[in-house]
mmCIF file of C-alpha atoms in Angstrom:
data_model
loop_
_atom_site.group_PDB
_atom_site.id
_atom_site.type_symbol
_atom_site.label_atom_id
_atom_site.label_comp_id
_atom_site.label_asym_id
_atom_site.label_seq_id
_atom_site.Cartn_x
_atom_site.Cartn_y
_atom_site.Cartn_z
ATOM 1 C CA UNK A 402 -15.211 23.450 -18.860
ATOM 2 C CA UNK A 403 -14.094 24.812 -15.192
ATOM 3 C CA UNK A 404 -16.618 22.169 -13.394
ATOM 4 C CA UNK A 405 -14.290 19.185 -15.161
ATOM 5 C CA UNK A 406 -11.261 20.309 -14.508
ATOM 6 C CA UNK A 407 -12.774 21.050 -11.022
ATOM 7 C CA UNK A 408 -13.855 17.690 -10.684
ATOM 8 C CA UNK A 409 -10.776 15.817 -11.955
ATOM 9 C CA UNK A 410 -8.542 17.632 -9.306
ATOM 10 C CA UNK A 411 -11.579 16.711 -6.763
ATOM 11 C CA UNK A 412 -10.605 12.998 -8.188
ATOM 12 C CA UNK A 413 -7.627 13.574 -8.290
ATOM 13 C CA UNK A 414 -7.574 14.754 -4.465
ATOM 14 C CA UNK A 415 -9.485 11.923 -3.287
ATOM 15 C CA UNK A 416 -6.975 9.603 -4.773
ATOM 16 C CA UNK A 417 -3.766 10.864 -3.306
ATOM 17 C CA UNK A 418 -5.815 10.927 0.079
ATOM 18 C CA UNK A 419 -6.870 7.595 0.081
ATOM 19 C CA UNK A 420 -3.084 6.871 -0.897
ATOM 20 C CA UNK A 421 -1.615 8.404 1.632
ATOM 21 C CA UNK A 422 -4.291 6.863 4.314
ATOM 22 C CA UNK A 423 -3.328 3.199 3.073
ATOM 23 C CA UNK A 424 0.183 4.123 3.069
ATOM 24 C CA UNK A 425 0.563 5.093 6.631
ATOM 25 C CA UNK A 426 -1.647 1.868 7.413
ATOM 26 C CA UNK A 427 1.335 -0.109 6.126
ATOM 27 C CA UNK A 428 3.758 2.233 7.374
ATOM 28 C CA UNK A 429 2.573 0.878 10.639
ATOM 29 C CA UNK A 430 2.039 -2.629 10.034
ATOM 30 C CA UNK A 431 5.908 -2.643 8.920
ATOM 31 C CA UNK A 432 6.654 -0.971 12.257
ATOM 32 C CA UNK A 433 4.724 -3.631 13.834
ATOM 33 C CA UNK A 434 6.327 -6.316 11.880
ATOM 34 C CA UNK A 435 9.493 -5.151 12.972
ATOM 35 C CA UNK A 436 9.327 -5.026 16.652
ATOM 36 C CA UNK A 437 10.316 -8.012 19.138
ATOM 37 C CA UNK A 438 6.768 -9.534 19.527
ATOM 38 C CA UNK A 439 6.736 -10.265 15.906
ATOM 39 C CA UNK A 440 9.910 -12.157 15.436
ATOM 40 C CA UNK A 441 9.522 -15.246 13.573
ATOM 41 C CA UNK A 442 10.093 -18.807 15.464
ATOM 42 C CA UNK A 443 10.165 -21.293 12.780
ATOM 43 C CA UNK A 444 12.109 -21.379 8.807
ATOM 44 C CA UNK A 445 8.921 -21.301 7.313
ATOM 45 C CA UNK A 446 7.768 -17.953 9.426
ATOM 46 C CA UNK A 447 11.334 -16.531 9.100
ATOM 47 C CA UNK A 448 10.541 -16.838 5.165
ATOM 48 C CA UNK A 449 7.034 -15.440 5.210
ATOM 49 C CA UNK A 450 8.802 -12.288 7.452
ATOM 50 C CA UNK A 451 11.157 -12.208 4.610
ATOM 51 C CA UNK A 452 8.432 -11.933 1.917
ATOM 52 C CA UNK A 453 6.322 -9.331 3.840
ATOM 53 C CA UNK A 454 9.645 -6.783 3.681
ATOM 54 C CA UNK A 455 10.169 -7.605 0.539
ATOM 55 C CA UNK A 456 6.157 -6.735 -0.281
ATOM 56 C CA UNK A 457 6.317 -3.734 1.856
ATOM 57 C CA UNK A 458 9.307 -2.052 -0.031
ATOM 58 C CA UNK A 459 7.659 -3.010 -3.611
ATOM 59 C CA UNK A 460 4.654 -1.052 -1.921
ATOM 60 C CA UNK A 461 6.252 1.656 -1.346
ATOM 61 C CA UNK A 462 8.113 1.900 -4.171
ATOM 62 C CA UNK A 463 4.545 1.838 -6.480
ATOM 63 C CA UNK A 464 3.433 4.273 -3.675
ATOM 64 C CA UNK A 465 5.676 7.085 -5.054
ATOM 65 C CA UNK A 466 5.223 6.178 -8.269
ATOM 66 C CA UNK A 467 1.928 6.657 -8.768
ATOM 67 C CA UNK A 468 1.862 9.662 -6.523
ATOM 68 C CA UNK A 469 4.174 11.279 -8.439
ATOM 69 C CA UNK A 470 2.415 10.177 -11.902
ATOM 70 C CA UNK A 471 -0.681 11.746 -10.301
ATOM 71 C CA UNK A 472 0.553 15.070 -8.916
ATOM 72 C CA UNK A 473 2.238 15.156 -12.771
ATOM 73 C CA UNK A 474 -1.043 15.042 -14.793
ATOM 74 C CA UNK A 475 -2.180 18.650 -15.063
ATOM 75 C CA UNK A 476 -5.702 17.796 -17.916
ATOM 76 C CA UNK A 477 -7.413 14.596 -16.193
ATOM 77 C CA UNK A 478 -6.884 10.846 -15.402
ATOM 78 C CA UNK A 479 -5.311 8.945 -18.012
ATOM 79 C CA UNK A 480 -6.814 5.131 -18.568
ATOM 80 C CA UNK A 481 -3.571 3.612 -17.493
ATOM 81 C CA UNK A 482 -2.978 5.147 -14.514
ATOM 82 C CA UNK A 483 -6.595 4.856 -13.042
ATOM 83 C CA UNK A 484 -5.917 1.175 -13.887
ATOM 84 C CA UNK A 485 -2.605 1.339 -12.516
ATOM 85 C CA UNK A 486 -4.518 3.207 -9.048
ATOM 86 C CA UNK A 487 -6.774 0.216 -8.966
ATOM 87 C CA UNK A 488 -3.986 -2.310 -9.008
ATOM 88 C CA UNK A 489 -2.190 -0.660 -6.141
ATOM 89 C CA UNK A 490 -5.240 -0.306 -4.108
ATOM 90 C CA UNK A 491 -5.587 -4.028 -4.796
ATOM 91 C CA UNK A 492 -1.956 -4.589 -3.469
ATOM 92 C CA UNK A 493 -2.620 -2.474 -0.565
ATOM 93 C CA UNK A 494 -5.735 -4.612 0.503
ATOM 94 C CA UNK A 495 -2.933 -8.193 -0.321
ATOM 95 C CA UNK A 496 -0.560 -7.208 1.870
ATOM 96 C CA UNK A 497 -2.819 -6.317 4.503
ATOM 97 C CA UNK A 498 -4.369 -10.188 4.455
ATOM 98 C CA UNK A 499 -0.977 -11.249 4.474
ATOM 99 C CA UNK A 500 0.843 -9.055 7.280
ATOM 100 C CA UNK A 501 -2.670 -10.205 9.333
ATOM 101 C CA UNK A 502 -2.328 -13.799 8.719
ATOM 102 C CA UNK A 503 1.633 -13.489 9.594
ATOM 103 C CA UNK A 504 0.381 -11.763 12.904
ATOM 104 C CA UNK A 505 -2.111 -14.314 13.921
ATOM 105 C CA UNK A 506 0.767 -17.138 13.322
ATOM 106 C CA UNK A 507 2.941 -15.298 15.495
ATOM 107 C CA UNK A 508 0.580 -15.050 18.176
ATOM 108 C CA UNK A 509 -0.495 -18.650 17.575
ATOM 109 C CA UNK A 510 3.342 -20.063 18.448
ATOM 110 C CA UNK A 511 4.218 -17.183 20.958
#
């Protein structure tokens, strides 16, 4: 009985790390958005900048959520939240593609 509970906070662990590694990833790809050499130039970048904040705050605000759902759960992994874990990571690896794409546009009309 001690090895599974020793393994779900091992899982449990390796979740919140990998969370915390993808959220400082966009922590500084927001930074990066914001600063001068990012600044949109045209209405339709100025509305894809827009999008990307908007992204990056829903991000964060699943971030804590499920961190907080996951520090909370004292006897395993429930099936929703794993399933909610794998949606997030999914959403981390989205807004990454887009904030990328927005950066090479930039670039492109700098």
């Amino acid at each position: 009985m001690n090895t599974v509970n020793e393994k779900n906070t091992h899982h449990k662990q390796e979740l919140l790390i990998r969370m915390e590694r993808n959220h400082e990833i966009i922590q500084r790809l927001s930074k990066k958005l914001c600063s001068y050499t990012c600044e949109p130039k045209c209405p339709a970048s100025f509305e894809k900048y827009s999008d990307l904040k908007r992204n990056f705050k829903l991000f964060e605000k699943y971030q804590k959520q499920i961190t907080s759902l996951i520090q909370g759960k004292k006897t395993g992994m429930v099936h929703g939240l794993e399933r909610e874990v794998q949606l997030h990571l999914k959403r981390f690896r989205e807004l990454e593609a887009d904030i990328a794409a927005y950066l090479l546009e930039t670039m492109e009309h700098s």
